[in-house]
mmCIF file of N, CA and C in Angstrom:
data_model
loop_
_atom_site.group_PDB
_atom_site.id
_atom_site.type_symbol
_atom_site.label_atom_id
_atom_site.label_comp_id
_atom_site.label_asym_id
_atom_site.label_seq_id
_atom_site.Cartn_x
_atom_site.Cartn_y
_atom_site.Cartn_z
ATOM 1 N N ALA A 1 81.533 7.585 -24.420
ATOM 2 C CA ALA A 1 82.151 7.422 -23.115
ATOM 3 C C ALA A 1 81.649 8.495 -22.155
ATOM 4 N N TYR A 2 81.678 9.762 -22.605
ATOM 5 C CA TYR A 2 81.281 10.853 -21.726
ATOM 6 C C TYR A 2 79.839 11.281 -21.942
ATOM 7 N N GLY A 3 79.239 10.889 -23.057
ATOM 8 C CA GLY A 3 77.905 11.387 -23.351
ATOM 9 C C GLY A 3 77.991 12.782 -23.947
ATOM 10 N N MET A 4 76.851 13.303 -24.276
ATOM 11 C CA MET A 4 76.806 14.589 -24.968
ATOM 12 C C MET A 4 76.999 15.747 -24.010
ATOM 13 N N ASP A 5 77.862 16.675 -24.371
ATOM 14 C CA ASP A 5 78.049 17.896 -23.606
ATOM 15 C C ASP A 5 76.956 18.887 -24.008
ATOM 16 N N ALA A 6 76.614 19.773 -23.109
ATOM 17 C CA ALA A 6 75.748 20.891 -23.470
ATOM 18 C C ALA A 6 76.611 21.878 -24.252
ATOM 19 N N LEU A 7 76.242 22.123 -25.481
ATOM 20 C CA LEU A 7 77.053 22.964 -26.367
ATOM 21 C C LEU A 7 76.556 24.404 -26.286
ATOM 22 N N LEU A 8 76.982 25.088 -25.246
ATOM 23 C CA LEU A 8 76.505 26.443 -24.987
ATOM 24 C C LEU A 8 76.889 27.401 -26.102
ATOM 25 N N TYR A 9 77.992 27.122 -26.803
ATOM 26 C CA TYR A 9 78.432 28.021 -27.873
ATOM 27 C C TYR A 9 77.435 28.045 -29.018
ATOM 28 N N LEU A 10 76.575 27.021 -29.127
ATOM 29 C CA LEU A 10 75.547 27.027 -30.174
ATOM 30 C C LEU A 10 74.328 27.846 -29.751
ATOM 31 N N GLN A 11 74.098 27.969 -28.443
ATOM 32 C CA GLN A 11 72.936 28.697 -27.937
ATOM 33 C C GLN A 11 73.157 30.203 -27.957
ATOM 34 N N ASP A 12 74.368 30.643 -27.669
ATOM 35 C CA ASP A 12 74.676 32.072 -27.647
ATOM 36 C C ASP A 12 76.090 32.267 -28.163
ATOM 37 N N THR A 13 76.204 32.557 -29.448
ATOM 38 C CA THR A 13 77.527 32.622 -30.074
ATOM 39 C C THR A 13 78.337 33.837 -29.615
ATOM 40 N N TYR A 14 77.709 34.791 -28.927
ATOM 41 C CA TYR A 14 78.430 35.986 -28.505
ATOM 42 C C TYR A 14 78.841 35.951 -27.046
ATOM 43 N N SER A 15 78.383 34.956 -26.296
ATOM 44 C CA SER A 15 78.712 34.874 -24.884
ATOM 45 C C SER A 15 80.158 34.422 -24.721
ATOM 46 N N LEU A 16 80.890 35.065 -23.800
ATOM 47 C CA LEU A 16 82.307 34.756 -23.613
ATOM 48 C C LEU A 16 82.597 34.132 -22.245
ATOM 49 N N ASP A 17 81.564 33.937 -21.400
ATOM 50 C CA ASP A 17 81.813 33.251 -20.137
ATOM 51 C C ASP A 17 80.583 32.458 -19.703
ATOM 52 N N ALA A 18 80.829 31.406 -18.948
ATOM 53 C CA ALA A 18 79.755 30.536 -18.471
ATOM 54 C C ALA A 18 80.279 29.711 -17.310
ATOM 55 N N THR A 19 79.388 29.318 -16.408
ATOM 56 C CA THR A 19 79.766 28.429 -15.314
ATOM 57 C C THR A 19 79.313 27.010 -15.646
ATOM 58 N N THR A 20 80.096 26.034 -15.194
ATOM 59 C CA THR A 20 79.793 24.631 -15.449
ATOM 60 C C THR A 20 80.538 23.782 -14.425
ATOM 61 N N THR A 21 80.515 22.475 -14.637
ATOM 62 C CA THR A 21 81.160 21.523 -13.735
ATOM 63 C C THR A 21 82.146 20.667 -14.516
ATOM 64 N N VAL A 22 83.306 20.402 -13.902
ATOM 65 C CA VAL A 22 84.317 19.547 -14.526
ATOM 66 C C VAL A 22 83.820 18.103 -14.517
ATOM 67 N N ARG A 23 83.913 17.442 -15.664
ATOM 68 C CA ARG A 23 83.547 16.032 -15.767
ATOM 69 C C ARG A 23 84.767 15.134 -15.559
ATOM 70 N N ALA A 24 85.902 15.495 -16.167
ATOM 71 C CA ALA A 24 87.113 14.680 -16.040
ATOM 72 C C ALA A 24 88.335 15.510 -16.402
ATOM 73 N N VAL A 25 89.482 15.116 -15.838
ATOM 74 C CA VAL A 25 90.783 15.723 -16.152
ATOM 75 C C VAL A 25 91.753 14.582 -16.380
ATOM 76 N N GLU A 26 92.386 14.558 -17.550
ATOM 77 C CA GLU A 26 93.310 13.478 -17.873
ATOM 78 C C GLU A 26 94.613 14.042 -18.424
ATOM 79 N N PRO A 27 95.762 13.528 -17.947
ATOM 80 C CA PRO A 27 97.036 13.955 -18.528
ATOM 81 C C PRO A 27 97.203 13.379 -19.927
ATOM 82 N N MET A 28 97.807 14.167 -20.818
ATOM 83 C CA MET A 28 98.089 13.701 -22.179
ATOM 84 C C MET A 28 99.390 14.333 -22.640
ATOM 85 N N ASP A 29 100.444 13.542 -22.672
ATOM 86 C CA ASP A 29 101.773 14.030 -23.021
ATOM 87 C C ASP A 29 102.142 15.183 -22.083
ATOM 88 N N GLU A 30 102.466 16.343 -22.661
ATOM 89 C CA GLU A 30 102.844 17.506 -21.849
ATOM 90 C C GLU A 30 101.627 18.314 -21.397
ATOM 91 N N LEU A 31 100.470 17.978 -21.937
ATOM 92 C CA LEU A 31 99.253 18.748 -21.671
ATOM 93 C C LEU A 31 98.283 17.956 -20.809
ATOM 94 N N PHE A 32 97.139 18.577 -20.538
ATOM 95 C CA PHE A 32 96.007 17.909 -19.902
ATOM 96 C C PHE A 32 94.795 18.078 -20.805
ATOM 97 N N VAL A 33 93.842 17.160 -20.668
ATOM 98 C CA VAL A 33 92.573 17.250 -21.378
ATOM 99 C C VAL A 33 91.472 17.346 -20.332
ATOM 100 N N VAL A 34 90.668 18.396 -20.417
ATOM 101 C CA VAL A 34 89.564 18.612 -19.489
ATOM 102 C C VAL A 34 88.251 18.464 -20.255
ATOM 103 N N THR A 35 87.321 17.678 -19.694
ATOM 104 C CA THR A 35 85.965 17.623 -20.225
ATOM 105 C C THR A 35 85.029 18.228 -19.192
ATOM 106 N N LEU A 36 83.988 18.885 -19.685
ATOM 107 C CA LEU A 36 83.065 19.646 -18.851
ATOM 108 C C LEU A 36 81.635 19.163 -19.071
ATOM 109 N N GLU A 37 80.763 19.453 -18.108
ATOM 110 C CA GLU A 37 79.341 19.132 -18.255
ATOM 111 C C GLU A 37 78.714 19.963 -19.374
ATOM 112 N N ALA A 38 79.180 21.194 -19.513
ATOM 113 C CA ALA A 38 78.724 22.097 -20.572
ATOM 114 C C ALA A 38 79.915 22.939 -20.981
ATOM 115 N N THR A 39 79.936 23.372 -22.230
ATOM 116 C CA THR A 39 81.082 24.178 -22.663
ATOM 117 C C THR A 39 80.638 25.337 -23.525
ATOM 118 N N ILE A 40 81.366 26.419 -23.364
ATOM 119 C CA ILE A 40 81.164 27.595 -24.194
ATOM 120 C C ILE A 40 82.264 27.682 -25.256
ATOM 121 N N PHE A 41 83.296 26.830 -25.113
ATOM 122 C CA PHE A 41 84.424 26.822 -26.049
ATOM 123 C C PHE A 41 84.031 26.125 -27.346
ATOM 124 N N HIS A 42 84.234 26.810 -28.447
ATOM 125 C CA HIS A 42 83.921 26.253 -29.766
ATOM 126 C C HIS A 42 85.103 25.416 -30.242
ATOM 127 N N PRO A 43 84.859 24.128 -30.594
ATOM 128 C CA PRO A 43 85.960 23.294 -31.087
ATOM 129 C C PRO A 43 86.353 23.674 -32.508
ATOM 130 N N GLN A 44 87.569 23.272 -32.860
ATOM 131 C CA GLN A 44 88.057 23.465 -34.225
ATOM 132 C C GLN A 44 87.198 22.626 -35.161
ATOM 133 N N GLY A 45 86.895 23.168 -36.332
ATOM 134 C CA GLY A 45 86.140 22.396 -37.319
ATOM 135 C C GLY A 45 85.433 23.295 -38.302
ATOM 136 N N GLY A 46 85.211 22.773 -39.490
ATOM 137 C CA GLY A 46 84.498 23.516 -40.514
ATOM 138 C C GLY A 46 85.166 24.826 -40.885
ATOM 139 N N GLY A 47 86.489 24.844 -40.831
ATOM 140 C CA GLY A 47 87.223 26.065 -41.154
ATOM 141 C C GLY A 47 87.290 27.057 -40.014
ATOM 142 N N GLN A 48 86.630 26.724 -38.900
ATOM 143 C CA GLN A 48 86.609 27.594 -37.718
ATOM 144 C C GLN A 48 87.769 27.221 -36.802
ATOM 145 N N PRO A 49 88.626 28.187 -36.408
ATOM 146 C CA PRO A 49 89.672 27.850 -35.440
ATOM 147 C C PRO A 49 89.057 27.593 -34.063
ATOM 148 N N ALA A 50 89.738 26.831 -33.243
ATOM 149 C CA ALA A 50 89.258 26.544 -31.891
ATOM 150 C C ALA A 50 89.361 27.791 -31.021
ATOM 151 N N ASP A 51 88.404 27.931 -30.094
ATOM 152 C CA ASP A 51 88.490 28.995 -29.101
ATOM 153 C C ASP A 51 89.642 28.722 -28.141
ATOM 154 N N THR A 52 90.173 29.769 -27.553
ATOM 155 C CA THR A 52 91.146 29.675 -26.469
ATOM 156 C C THR A 52 90.599 30.464 -25.287
ATOM 157 N N GLY A 53 91.170 30.236 -24.107
ATOM 158 C CA GLY A 53 90.711 30.965 -22.940
ATOM 159 C C GLY A 53 91.147 30.287 -21.656
ATOM 160 N N VAL A 54 90.322 30.434 -20.604
ATOM 161 C CA VAL A 54 90.662 29.943 -19.274
ATOM 162 C C VAL A 54 89.473 29.206 -18.667
ATOM 163 N N ILE A 55 89.769 28.095 -17.979
ATOM 164 C CA ILE A 55 88.800 27.417 -17.125
ATOM 165 C C ILE A 55 89.314 27.615 -15.705
ATOM 166 N N ASP A 56 88.516 28.271 -14.857
ATOM 167 C CA ASP A 56 88.984 28.748 -13.560
ATOM 168 C C ASP A 56 88.081 28.255 -12.440
ATOM 169 N N SER A 57 88.674 27.620 -11.423
ATOM 170 C CA SER A 57 87.895 27.149 -10.272
ATOM 171 C C SER A 57 87.996 28.112 -9.093
ATOM 172 N N GLY A 58 88.786 29.168 -9.246
ATOM 173 C CA GLY A 58 89.053 30.067 -8.132
ATOM 174 C C GLY A 58 90.434 29.791 -7.550
ATOM 175 N N THR A 59 90.840 28.523 -7.523
ATOM 176 C CA THR A 59 92.195 28.172 -7.078
ATOM 177 C C THR A 59 93.026 27.647 -8.241
ATOM 178 N N ALA A 60 92.406 26.921 -9.159
ATOM 179 C CA ALA A 60 93.124 26.379 -10.315
ATOM 180 C C ALA A 60 92.774 27.184 -11.561
ATOM 181 N N HIS A 61 93.797 27.430 -12.383
ATOM 182 C CA HIS A 61 93.627 28.165 -13.633
ATOM 183 C C HIS A 61 94.142 27.282 -14.763
ATOM 184 N N PHE A 62 93.217 26.837 -15.633
ATOM 185 C CA PHE A 62 93.572 25.975 -16.757
ATOM 186 C C PHE A 62 93.535 26.812 -18.019
ATOM 187 N N LEU A 63 94.683 26.912 -18.694
ATOM 188 C CA LEU A 63 94.794 27.720 -19.906
ATOM 189 C C LEU A 63 94.474 26.847 -21.109
ATOM 190 N N VAL A 64 93.359 27.125 -21.758
ATOM 191 C CA VAL A 64 92.895 26.328 -22.901
ATOM 192 C C VAL A 64 93.603 26.802 -24.161
ATOM 193 N N SER A 65 94.361 25.883 -24.789
ATOM 194 C CA SER A 65 95.101 26.230 -26.005
ATOM 195 C C SER A 65 94.496 25.618 -27.259
ATOM 196 N N ASP A 66 93.640 24.587 -27.091
ATOM 197 C CA ASP A 66 93.013 23.933 -28.239
ATOM 198 C C ASP A 66 91.741 23.247 -27.772
ATOM 199 N N VAL A 67 90.770 23.135 -28.661
ATOM 200 C CA VAL A 67 89.493 22.492 -28.349
ATOM 201 C C VAL A 67 89.109 21.628 -29.546
ATOM 202 N N LYS A 68 88.802 20.355 -29.272
ATOM 203 C CA LYS A 68 88.410 19.424 -30.339
ATOM 204 C C LYS A 68 87.244 18.574 -29.875
ATOM 205 N N LYS A 69 86.510 18.039 -30.833
ATOM 206 C CA LYS A 69 85.447 17.084 -30.524
ATOM 207 C C LYS A 69 85.974 15.683 -30.787
ATOM 208 N N ASP A 70 85.663 14.732 -29.882
ATOM 209 C CA ASP A 70 86.058 13.350 -30.145
ATOM 210 C C ASP A 70 84.960 12.644 -30.939
ATOM 211 N N LYS A 71 85.187 11.376 -31.271
ATOM 212 C CA LYS A 71 84.242 10.637 -32.116
ATOM 213 C C LYS A 71 82.871 10.497 -31.480
ATOM 214 N N ALA A 72 82.818 10.497 -30.140
ATOM 215 C CA ALA A 72 81.542 10.371 -29.428
ATOM 216 C C ALA A 72 80.817 11.711 -29.294
ATOM 217 N N GLY A 73 81.464 12.794 -29.724
ATOM 218 C CA GLY A 73 80.840 14.109 -29.644
ATOM 219 C C GLY A 73 81.211 14.902 -28.406
ATOM 220 N N ALA A 74 82.057 14.327 -27.543
ATOM 221 C CA ALA A 74 82.497 15.071 -26.353
ATOM 222 C C ALA A 74 83.480 16.159 -26.773
ATOM 223 N N VAL A 75 83.394 17.317 -26.137
ATOM 224 C CA VAL A 75 84.303 18.424 -26.424
ATOM 225 C C VAL A 75 85.486 18.326 -25.465
ATOM 226 N N LEU A 76 86.683 18.234 -26.038
ATOM 227 C CA LEU A 76 87.920 18.076 -25.270
ATOM 228 C C LEU A 76 88.679 19.393 -25.262
ATOM 229 N N HIS A 77 89.002 19.859 -24.063
ATOM 230 C CA HIS A 77 89.725 21.129 -23.878
ATOM 231 C C HIS A 77 91.178 20.792 -23.549
ATOM 232 N N TYR A 78 92.101 21.138 -24.434
ATOM 233 C CA TYR A 78 93.521 20.842 -24.252
ATOM 234 C C TYR A 78 94.232 22.074 -23.710
ATOM 235 N N GLY A 79 95.168 21.858 -22.790
ATOM 236 C CA GLY A 79 95.932 22.985 -22.283
ATOM 237 C C GLY A 79 96.791 22.591 -21.103
ATOM 238 N N ARG A 80 97.158 23.594 -20.310
ATOM 239 C CA ARG A 80 98.011 23.348 -19.145
ATOM 240 C C ARG A 80 97.559 24.218 -17.988
ATOM 241 N N PHE A 81 97.951 23.789 -16.793
ATOM 242 C CA PHE A 81 97.611 24.531 -15.587
ATOM 243 C C PHE A 81 98.647 25.611 -15.326
ATOM 244 N N GLU A 82 98.169 26.766 -14.862
ATOM 245 C CA GLU A 82 99.051 27.856 -14.466
ATOM 246 C C GLU A 82 99.269 27.694 -12.963
ATOM 247 N N GLY A 83 100.467 27.330 -12.560
ATOM 248 C CA GLY A 83 100.742 27.100 -11.148
ATOM 249 C C GLY A 83 100.534 25.645 -10.760
ATOM 250 N N GLU A 84 100.469 25.382 -9.463
ATOM 251 C CA GLU A 84 100.442 24.014 -8.939
ATOM 252 C C GLU A 84 99.038 23.429 -8.845
ATOM 253 N N ALA A 85 98.028 24.280 -8.646
ATOM 254 C CA ALA A 85 96.665 23.782 -8.425
ATOM 255 C C ALA A 85 96.098 23.172 -9.704
ATOM 256 N N THR A 86 95.340 22.091 -9.559
ATOM 257 C CA THR A 86 94.707 21.441 -10.705
ATOM 258 C C THR A 86 93.204 21.330 -10.466
ATOM 259 N N LEU A 87 92.489 20.933 -11.498
ATOM 260 C CA LEU A 87 91.044 20.718 -11.413
ATOM 261 C C LEU A 87 90.755 19.251 -11.145
ATOM 262 N N SER A 88 89.587 18.981 -10.570
ATOM 263 C CA SER A 88 89.129 17.620 -10.330
ATOM 264 C C SER A 88 87.684 17.492 -10.786
ATOM 265 N N ALA A 89 87.280 16.260 -11.103
ATOM 266 C CA ALA A 89 85.888 15.996 -11.469
ATOM 267 C C ALA A 89 84.974 16.515 -10.366
ATOM 268 N N GLY A 90 83.923 17.213 -10.757
ATOM 269 C CA GLY A 90 82.968 17.755 -9.800
ATOM 270 C C GLY A 90 83.218 19.200 -9.421
ATOM 271 N N ASP A 91 84.403 19.748 -9.766
ATOM 272 C CA ASP A 91 84.702 21.146 -9.449
ATOM 273 C C ASP A 91 83.771 22.083 -10.236
ATOM 274 N N ALA A 92 83.273 23.097 -9.570
ATOM 275 C CA ALA A 92 82.534 24.177 -10.236
ATOM 276 C C ALA A 92 83.551 25.137 -10.829
ATOM 277 N N VAL A 93 83.366 25.503 -12.081
ATOM 278 C CA VAL A 93 84.343 26.352 -12.765
ATOM 279 C C VAL A 93 83.655 27.450 -13.566
ATOM 280 N N LEU A 94 84.417 28.509 -13.813
ATOM 281 C CA LEU A 94 84.012 29.571 -14.710
ATOM 282 C C LEU A 94 84.869 29.444 -15.966
ATOM 283 N N CYS A 95 84.216 29.402 -17.108
ATOM 284 C CA CYS A 95 84.917 29.342 -18.396
ATOM 285 C C CYS A 95 84.884 30.725 -19.020
ATOM 286 N N ARG A 96 86.052 31.193 -19.446
ATOM 287 C CA ARG A 96 86.153 32.481 -20.115
ATOM 288 C C ARG A 96 86.856 32.279 -21.459
ATOM 289 N N VAL A 97 86.190 32.650 -22.529
ATOM 290 C CA VAL A 97 86.749 32.546 -23.877
ATOM 291 C C VAL A 97 87.432 33.850 -24.214
ATOM 292 N N ASP A 98 88.645 33.750 -24.797
ATOM 293 C CA ASP A 98 89.342 34.950 -25.259
ATOM 294 C C ASP A 98 88.534 35.585 -26.390
ATOM 295 N N ALA A 99 88.340 36.890 -26.330
ATOM 296 C CA ALA A 99 87.679 37.593 -27.423
ATOM 297 C C ALA A 99 88.633 37.630 -28.608
ATOM 298 N N ASP A 100 88.085 37.517 -29.793
ATOM 299 C CA ASP A 100 88.934 37.499 -31.004
ATOM 300 C C ASP A 100 89.656 38.803 -31.200
#
């Protein structure tokens, strides 16, 4: 559905921030799911816990609480917005991963 994301976490496993573009934002129960053109967030899998952190547009702050890959290989960022502002497809964002 979304096509392959650029998996930046495979290119530089020590990098904790990157800029990218929002592909989609969808509500899911109490949370939202954000997909990005590229991601630095490592999804849960292979005994590895999912990364957490923030996706920030400058006005909207999305707190990432879980990251998973769907069957098509898209990386899904689950979380909630801090405050009223939300993200939209096409927004330029800065992704920051929490250091372990």
